[in-house]
PDB file of C-alpha atoms and ligand atoms in Angstrom:
ATOM      1  CA  UNK A   1       3.895   8.413  22.287  1.00 90.00           C
ATOM      2  CA  UNK A   2       4.019  12.008  21.103  1.00 95.00           C
ATOM      3  CA  UNK A   3       7.510  11.775  19.624  1.00 98.00           C
ATOM      4  CA  UNK A   4       9.920   9.123  18.446  1.00 98.00           C
ATOM      5  CA  UNK A   5      13.581   9.141  17.417  1.00 98.00           C
ATOM      6  CA  UNK A   6      14.695   6.785  14.635  1.00 98.00           C
ATOM      7  CA  UNK A   7      18.362   6.752  13.638  1.00 98.00           C
ATOM      8  CA  UNK A   8      19.340  10.431  13.453  1.00 97.00           C
ATOM      9  CA  UNK A   9      15.840  11.882  12.986  1.00 98.00           C
ATOM     10  CA  UNK A  10      12.995  13.072  15.202  1.00 98.00           C
ATOM     11  CA  UNK A  11       9.380  12.394  14.309  1.00 98.00           C
ATOM     12  CA  UNK A  12       6.178  13.734  15.864  1.00 98.00           C
ATOM     13  CA  UNK A  13       2.732  12.184  16.120  1.00 98.00           C
ATOM     14  CA  UNK A  14       0.729  12.844  12.958  1.00 98.00           C
ATOM     15  CA  UNK A  15      -2.183  10.383  12.621  1.00 98.00           C
ATOM     16  CA  UNK A  16      -3.357   8.513  15.735  1.00 98.00           C
ATOM     17  CA  UNK A  17      -4.233   4.830  15.501  1.00 98.00           C
ATOM     18  CA  UNK A  18      -7.983   5.387  15.945  1.00 98.00           C
ATOM     19  CA  UNK A  19      -8.103   7.730  12.976  1.00 98.00           C
ATOM     20  CA  UNK A  20      -6.151   5.268  10.822  1.00 98.00           C
ATOM     21  CA  UNK A  21      -8.603   2.468  11.630  1.00 98.00           C
ATOM     22  CA  UNK A  22     -11.637   4.669  10.872  1.00 98.00           C
ATOM     23  CA  UNK A  23     -10.194   5.603   7.467  1.00 98.00           C
ATOM     24  CA  UNK A  24      -9.457   1.955   6.678  1.00 98.00           C
ATOM     25  CA  UNK A  25     -13.034   0.939   7.493  1.00 98.00           C
ATOM     26  CA  UNK A  26     -14.308   3.605   5.086  1.00 98.00           C
ATOM     27  CA  UNK A  27     -12.123   2.461   2.219  1.00 98.00           C
ATOM     28  CA  UNK A  28     -13.065  -1.194   2.899  1.00 98.00           C
ATOM     29  CA  UNK A  29     -16.758  -0.283   2.563  1.00 98.00           C
ATOM     30  CA  UNK A  30     -16.069   1.213  -0.845  1.00 98.00           C
ATOM     31  CA  UNK A  31     -14.226  -1.934  -1.970  1.00 98.00           C
ATOM     32  CA  UNK A  32     -17.055  -4.119  -0.617  1.00 98.00           C
ATOM     33  CA  UNK A  33     -19.597  -2.191  -2.687  1.00 98.00           C
ATOM     34  CA  UNK A  34     -17.542  -2.318  -5.887  1.00 98.00           C
ATOM     35  CA  UNK A  35     -16.418  -5.957  -5.760  1.00 97.00           C
ATOM     36  CA  UNK A  36     -19.517  -7.768  -4.483  1.00 90.00           C
ATOM     37  CA  UNK A  37     -20.372  -9.255  -7.861  1.00 92.00           C
ATOM     38  CA  UNK A  38     -16.845 -10.213  -8.922  1.00 94.00           C
ATOM     39  CA  UNK A  39     -15.612 -13.748  -8.894  1.00 93.00           C
ATOM     40  CA  UNK A  40     -13.131 -14.269  -6.063  1.00 95.00           C
ATOM     41  CA  UNK A  41     -10.934 -11.174  -6.395  1.00 97.00           C
ATOM     42  CA  UNK A  42      -7.280 -11.592  -5.476  1.00 97.00           C
ATOM     43  CA  UNK A  43      -5.758  -9.127  -3.019  1.00 98.00           C
ATOM     44  CA  UNK A  44      -2.016  -8.558  -3.434  1.00 98.00           C
ATOM     45  CA  UNK A  45      -0.613  -6.698  -0.411  1.00 98.00           C
ATOM     46  CA  UNK A  46       2.911  -5.497  -1.113  1.00 97.00           C
ATOM     47  CA  UNK A  47       5.484  -6.314   1.584  1.00 97.00           C
ATOM     48  CA  UNK A  48       7.005  -5.077   3.805  1.00 97.00           C
ATOM     49  CA  UNK A  49       5.153  -1.807   4.278  1.00 97.00           C
ATOM     50  CA  UNK A  50       1.558  -2.948   3.861  1.00 98.00           C
ATOM     51  CA  UNK A  51       1.408  -5.721   6.474  1.00 98.00           C
ATOM     52  CA  UNK A  52      -0.499  -3.742   9.133  1.00 98.00           C
ATOM     53  CA  UNK A  53      -2.795  -2.022   6.675  1.00 98.00           C
ATOM     54  CA  UNK A  54      -3.589  -5.302   4.911  1.00 98.00           C
ATOM     55  CA  UNK A  55      -4.434  -7.063   8.186  1.00 98.00           C
ATOM     56  CA  UNK A  56      -6.875  -4.324   9.214  1.00 98.00           C
ATOM     57  CA  UNK A  57      -8.384  -3.862   5.742  1.00 98.00           C
ATOM     58  CA  UNK A  58      -8.959  -7.525   4.987  1.00 98.00           C
ATOM     59  CA  UNK A  59     -10.846  -8.118   8.247  1.00 98.00           C
ATOM     60  CA  UNK A  60     -13.448  -5.666   6.908  1.00 98.00           C
ATOM     61  CA  UNK A  61     -13.857  -7.365   3.516  1.00 98.00           C
ATOM     62  CA  UNK A  62     -17.201  -9.164   3.243  1.00 97.00           C
ATOM     63  CA  UNK A  63     -16.902 -11.095  -0.031  1.00 97.00           C
ATOM     64  CA  UNK A  64     -15.008 -14.296  -0.857  1.00 97.00           C
ATOM     65  CA  UNK A  65     -11.482 -13.430  -1.860  1.00 97.00           C
ATOM     66  CA  UNK A  66      -7.946 -14.732  -2.010  1.00 96.00           C
ATOM     67  CA  UNK A  67      -4.917 -13.039  -0.467  1.00 96.00           C
ATOM     68  CA  UNK A  68      -1.324 -13.403  -1.547  1.00 96.00           C
ATOM     69  CA  UNK A  69       1.421 -11.217  -0.084  1.00 96.00           C
ATOM     70  CA  UNK A  70       4.032 -10.202  -2.633  1.00 96.00           C
ATOM     71  CA  UNK A  71       7.377  -8.509  -2.548  1.00 95.00           C
ATOM     72  CA  UNK A  72       8.879  -6.410  -5.322  1.00 92.00           C
ATOM     73  CA  UNK A  73      12.438  -6.991  -6.392  1.00 87.00           C
ATOM     74  CA  UNK A  74      14.850  -5.462  -8.788  1.00 78.00           C
ATOM     75  CA  UNK A  75      16.989  -8.282 -10.036  1.00 67.00           C
ATOM     76  CA  UNK A  76      19.619  -7.909 -12.672  1.00 58.00           C
ATOM     77  CA  UNK A  77      23.334  -8.482 -12.882  1.00 54.00           C
ATOM     78  CA  UNK A  78      24.768  -5.167 -13.879  1.00 52.00           C
ATOM     79  CA  UNK A  79      21.794  -2.840 -14.072  1.00 51.00           C
ATOM     80  CA  UNK A  80      21.751  -0.658 -10.968  1.00 53.00           C
ATOM     81  CA  UNK A  81      18.708   1.452 -11.721  1.00 61.00           C
ATOM     82  CA  UNK A  82      16.987  -0.219  -8.756  1.00 64.00           C
ATOM     83  CA  UNK A  83      13.674  -0.233 -10.572  1.00 76.00           C
ATOM     84  CA  UNK A  84      11.222  -3.027  -9.823  1.00 79.00           C
ATOM     85  CA  UNK A  85      11.247  -5.811 -12.366  1.00 83.00           C
ATOM     86  CA  UNK A  86       9.978  -8.882 -10.568  1.00 89.00           C
ATOM     87  CA  UNK A  87       7.054  -9.785  -8.314  1.00 91.00           C
ATOM     88  CA  UNK A  88       8.112 -12.363  -5.709  1.00 93.00           C
ATOM     89  CA  UNK A  89       5.764 -14.691  -3.852  1.00 89.00           C
ATOM     90  CA  UNK A  90       2.959 -14.915  -6.375  1.00 82.00           C
ATOM     91  CA  UNK A  91       1.525 -18.336  -5.641  1.00 73.00           C
ATOM     92  CA  UNK A  92      -1.781 -17.698  -7.348  1.00 75.00           C
ATOM     93  CA  UNK A  93      -2.132 -17.376 -11.075  1.00 89.00           C
ATOM     94  CA  UNK A  94      -2.891 -13.819 -12.153  1.00 95.00           C
ATOM     95  CA  UNK A  95      -4.334 -14.757 -15.514  1.00 95.00           C
ATOM     96  CA  UNK A  96      -7.949 -13.640 -15.891  1.00 96.00           C
ATOM     97  CA  UNK A  97      -8.224 -12.454 -12.266  1.00 97.00           C
ATOM     98  CA  UNK A  98      -9.544  -9.236 -10.757  1.00 97.00           C
ATOM     99  CA  UNK A  99      -6.578  -7.951  -8.750  1.00 98.00           C
ATOM    100  CA  UNK A 100      -6.597  -5.473  -5.867  1.00 98.00           C
ATOM    101  CA  UNK A 101      -3.086  -4.258  -5.065  1.00 98.00           C
ATOM    102  CA  UNK A 102      -2.691  -3.175  -1.433  1.00 98.00           C
ATOM    103  CA  UNK A 103       0.092  -0.628  -0.889  1.00 98.00           C
ATOM    104  CA  UNK A 104       1.336   1.219   2.190  1.00 98.00           C
ATOM    105  CA  UNK A 105       1.977   4.487   0.362  1.00 98.00           C
ATOM    106  CA  UNK A 106       1.905   5.904  -3.139  1.00 98.00           C
ATOM    107  CA  UNK A 107       4.435   8.692  -3.548  1.00 97.00           C
ATOM    108  CA  UNK A 108       5.822   9.311  -7.077  1.00 96.00           C
ATOM    109  CA  UNK A 109       3.887   6.319  -8.404  1.00 96.00           C
ATOM    110  CA  UNK A 110       6.984   4.674  -9.908  1.00 94.00           C
ATOM    111  CA  UNK A 111       6.454   1.474  -7.946  1.00 94.00           C
ATOM    112  CA  UNK A 112       2.828   0.911  -8.872  1.00 96.00           C
ATOM    113  CA  UNK A 113       3.416   1.859 -12.495  1.00 95.00           C
ATOM    114  CA  UNK A 114       6.047  -0.848 -12.802  1.00 93.00           C
ATOM    115  CA  UNK A 115       3.887  -3.324 -10.888  1.00 95.00           C
ATOM    116  CA  UNK A 116       0.977  -2.523 -13.186  1.00 96.00           C
ATOM    117  CA  UNK A 117       3.069  -3.420 -16.202  1.00 95.00           C
ATOM    118  CA  UNK A 118       4.159  -6.738 -14.643  1.00 94.00           C
ATOM    119  CA  UNK A 119       0.600  -7.711 -13.664  1.00 96.00           C
ATOM    120  CA  UNK A 120      -0.706  -6.848 -17.125  1.00 96.00           C
ATOM    121  CA  UNK A 121       1.999  -9.004 -18.689  1.00 94.00           C
ATOM    122  CA  UNK A 122       0.880 -11.827 -16.364  1.00 94.00           C
ATOM    123  CA  UNK A 123      -2.643 -11.547 -17.818  1.00 95.00           C
ATOM    124  CA  UNK A 124      -4.647  -9.840 -15.067  1.00 97.00           C
ATOM    125  CA  UNK A 125      -8.258  -9.144 -16.073  1.00 97.00           C
ATOM    126  CA  UNK A 126      -8.437  -5.950 -14.006  1.00 98.00           C
ATOM    127  CA  UNK A 127      -6.068  -4.217 -11.606  1.00 98.00           C
ATOM    128  CA  UNK A 128      -7.283  -1.818  -8.916  1.00 98.00           C
ATOM    129  CA  UNK A 129      -5.074   0.102  -6.517  1.00 98.00           C
ATOM    130  CA  UNK A 130      -5.700   0.519  -2.819  1.00 98.00           C
ATOM    131  CA  UNK A 131      -3.304   2.462  -0.611  1.00 98.00           C
ATOM    132  CA  UNK A 132      -3.228   3.479   3.027  1.00 98.00           C
ATOM    133  CA  UNK A 133      -1.480   6.765   2.247  1.00 98.00           C
ATOM    134  CA  UNK A 134      -1.369   8.888  -0.878  1.00 98.00           C
ATOM    135  CA  UNK A 135       0.680  12.011  -1.563  1.00 98.00           C
ATOM    136  CA  UNK A 136      -1.218  13.786  -4.363  1.00 98.00           C
ATOM    137  CA  UNK A 137       1.437  16.518  -4.647  1.00 98.00           C
ATOM    138  CA  UNK A 138       4.149  13.927  -5.358  1.00 97.00           C
ATOM    139  CA  UNK A 139       2.191  11.673  -7.721  1.00 97.00           C
ATOM    140  CA  UNK A 140       3.518  11.771 -11.275  1.00 95.00           C
ATOM    141  CA  UNK A 141       1.543   9.065 -13.081  1.00 97.00           C
ATOM    142  CA  UNK A 142      -1.718   8.511 -14.920  1.00 96.00           C
ATOM    143  CA  UNK A 143      -2.861   5.306 -13.209  1.00 98.00           C
ATOM    144  CA  UNK A 144      -5.998   5.777 -11.137  1.00 98.00           C
ATOM    145  CA  UNK A 145      -5.619   5.123  -7.387  1.00 98.00           C
ATOM    146  CA  UNK A 146      -9.224   4.274  -6.723  1.00 98.00           C
ATOM    147  CA  UNK A 147      -9.053   3.353  -3.043  1.00 98.00           C
ATOM    148  CA  UNK A 148      -7.190   5.824  -0.849  1.00 98.00           C
ATOM    149  CA  UNK A 149      -7.573   5.614   2.932  1.00 98.00           C
ATOM    150  CA  UNK A 150      -5.692   8.830   3.814  1.00 98.00           C
ATOM    151  CA  UNK A 151      -4.301  11.692   1.694  1.00 98.00           C
ATOM    152  CA  UNK A 152      -1.234  13.393   3.139  1.00 98.00           C
ATOM    153  CA  UNK A 153       1.011  16.327   2.207  1.00 98.00           C
ATOM    154  CA  UNK A 154       4.388  15.697   0.618  1.00 97.00           C
ATOM    155  CA  UNK A 155       6.164  14.984   3.930  1.00 97.00           C
ATOM    156  CA  UNK A 156       8.136  11.971   5.110  1.00 97.00           C
ATOM    157  CA  UNK A 157       6.171   9.746   7.472  1.00 98.00           C
ATOM    158  CA  UNK A 158       6.780   6.524   9.421  1.00 98.00           C
ATOM    159  CA  UNK A 159       4.785   4.013  11.434  1.00 98.00           C
ATOM    160  CA  UNK A 160       1.928   1.576  10.859  1.00 98.00           C
ATOM    161  CA  UNK A 161       4.134  -0.465   8.528  1.00 98.00           C
ATOM    162  CA  UNK A 162       6.202   2.364   7.054  1.00 98.00           C
ATOM    163  CA  UNK A 163       9.862   2.704   7.856  1.00 97.00           C
ATOM    164  CA  UNK A 164      12.730   5.106   7.942  1.00 97.00           C
ATOM    165  CA  UNK A 165      15.710   2.971   6.957  1.00 96.00           C
ATOM    166  CA  UNK A 166      13.968  -0.141   8.347  1.00 96.00           C
ATOM    167  CA  UNK A 167      12.993   1.416  11.690  1.00 98.00           C
ATOM    168  CA  UNK A 168       9.496   2.416  12.775  1.00 98.00           C
ATOM    169  CA  UNK A 169       7.335  -0.203  11.077  1.00 98.00           C
ATOM    170  CA  UNK A 170       5.930  -1.517  14.384  1.00 98.00           C
ATOM    171  CA  UNK A 171       4.552   1.846  15.545  1.00 98.00           C
ATOM    172  CA  UNK A 172       0.755   1.789  15.878  1.00 98.00           C
ATOM    173  CA  UNK A 173       0.383   5.494  15.036  1.00 98.00           C
ATOM    174  CA  UNK A 174       1.770   7.441  12.067  1.00 98.00           C
ATOM    175  CA  UNK A 175       4.525  10.014  12.677  1.00 98.00           C
ATOM    176  CA  UNK A 176       5.888  12.814  10.513  1.00 98.00           C
ATOM    177  CA  UNK A 177       9.435  14.094  10.284  1.00 97.00           C
ATOM    178  CA  UNK A 178       9.803  17.034  12.634  1.00 96.00           C
TER     179      UNK A 178
HETATM  180  P1  LIG B   1       6.790   5.551  -5.112  1.00 92.97           P
HETATM  181  O1  LIG B   1       7.588   6.820  -5.213  1.00 92.97           O
HETATM  182  O2  LIG B   1       5.306   5.797  -5.268  1.00 92.97           O
HETATM  183  O3  LIG B   1       7.303   4.517  -6.069  1.00 92.97           O
HETATM  184  O4  LIG B   1       7.024   4.999  -3.643  1.00 92.97           O
HETATM  185  C1  LIG B   1       8.125   4.191  -3.422  1.00 92.97           C
HETATM  186  C2  LIG B   1       8.288   3.713  -2.016  1.00 92.97           C
HETATM  187  O5  LIG B   1       8.890   4.746  -1.289  1.00 92.97           O
HETATM  188  C3  LIG B   1       7.058   3.338  -1.191  1.00 92.97           C
HETATM  189  O6  LIG B   1       6.609   2.025  -1.416  1.00 92.97           O
HETATM  190  C4  LIG B   1       7.627   3.462   0.213  1.00 92.97           C
HETATM  191  O7  LIG B   1       8.326   2.285   0.560  1.00 92.97           O
HETATM  192  C5  LIG B   1       8.602   4.586   0.068  1.00 92.97           C
HETATM  193  N1  LIG B   1       8.071   5.860   0.585  1.00 92.97           N
HETATM  194  C6  LIG B   1       7.563   6.894  -0.094  1.00 92.97           C
HETATM  195  N2  LIG B   1       7.190   7.890   0.716  1.00 92.97           N
HETATM  196  C7  LIG B   1       7.484   7.461   1.975  1.00 92.97           C
HETATM  197  C8  LIG B   1       7.316   8.046   3.285  1.00 92.97           C
HETATM  198  O8  LIG B   1       6.830   9.178   3.481  1.00 92.97           O
HETATM  199  N3  LIG B   1       7.732   7.273   4.332  1.00 92.97           N
HETATM  200  C9  LIG B   1       8.254   6.025   4.182  1.00 92.97           C
HETATM  201  N4  LIG B   1       8.416   5.440   2.991  1.00 92.97           N
HETATM  202  C10 LIG B   1       8.033   6.157   1.885  1.00 92.97           C
HETATM  203 MG1  LIG B   2       7.111   0.251   0.275  1.00 92.97          MG
END
């Protein structure tokens, strides 16, 4: 598909599936090299956006590891800031573990900065960040994003797990707002 319409907006093909898979294989190789000697690292893919990326990435991982999908929530009675303050679905203990967070996209960096704080509080030994997409022009934080599959300009994209108001996650290619 060259174009797709989601809600009121038109998107055009930006990164074809084959190119996405090639970039994921490259970033997986880097992770394999760096984590070979670690004791059972724990991958934490962040739902919903990272489900496709995580499935492709983890098939390329060649060391023993654990995988636990998490979801970020902002829970609080009256506070409406919407900022993340809880990690849902953590069924493995974080204490003393080498963690690899798997994200769909890092934009401003607000999400991973908050997540970083929560994982540190939970006693993680190390926390590394892996993302399918990274917008360097939008990134505002100091945390190092060590494993980036694809760098993109500061445009709005959908597909391969990413949504526009909950539509477009199932698309096998990545599209950009036209
Ligand atoms: P942050 O600004 O780095 O905290 O990113 C917050 C969230 O915004 C990401 O996890 C995505 O869900 C969403 N997001 C940021 N940029 C895009 C985009 O281009 N398309 C779809 N979702 C995006
Ligand atoms: Mg997301």
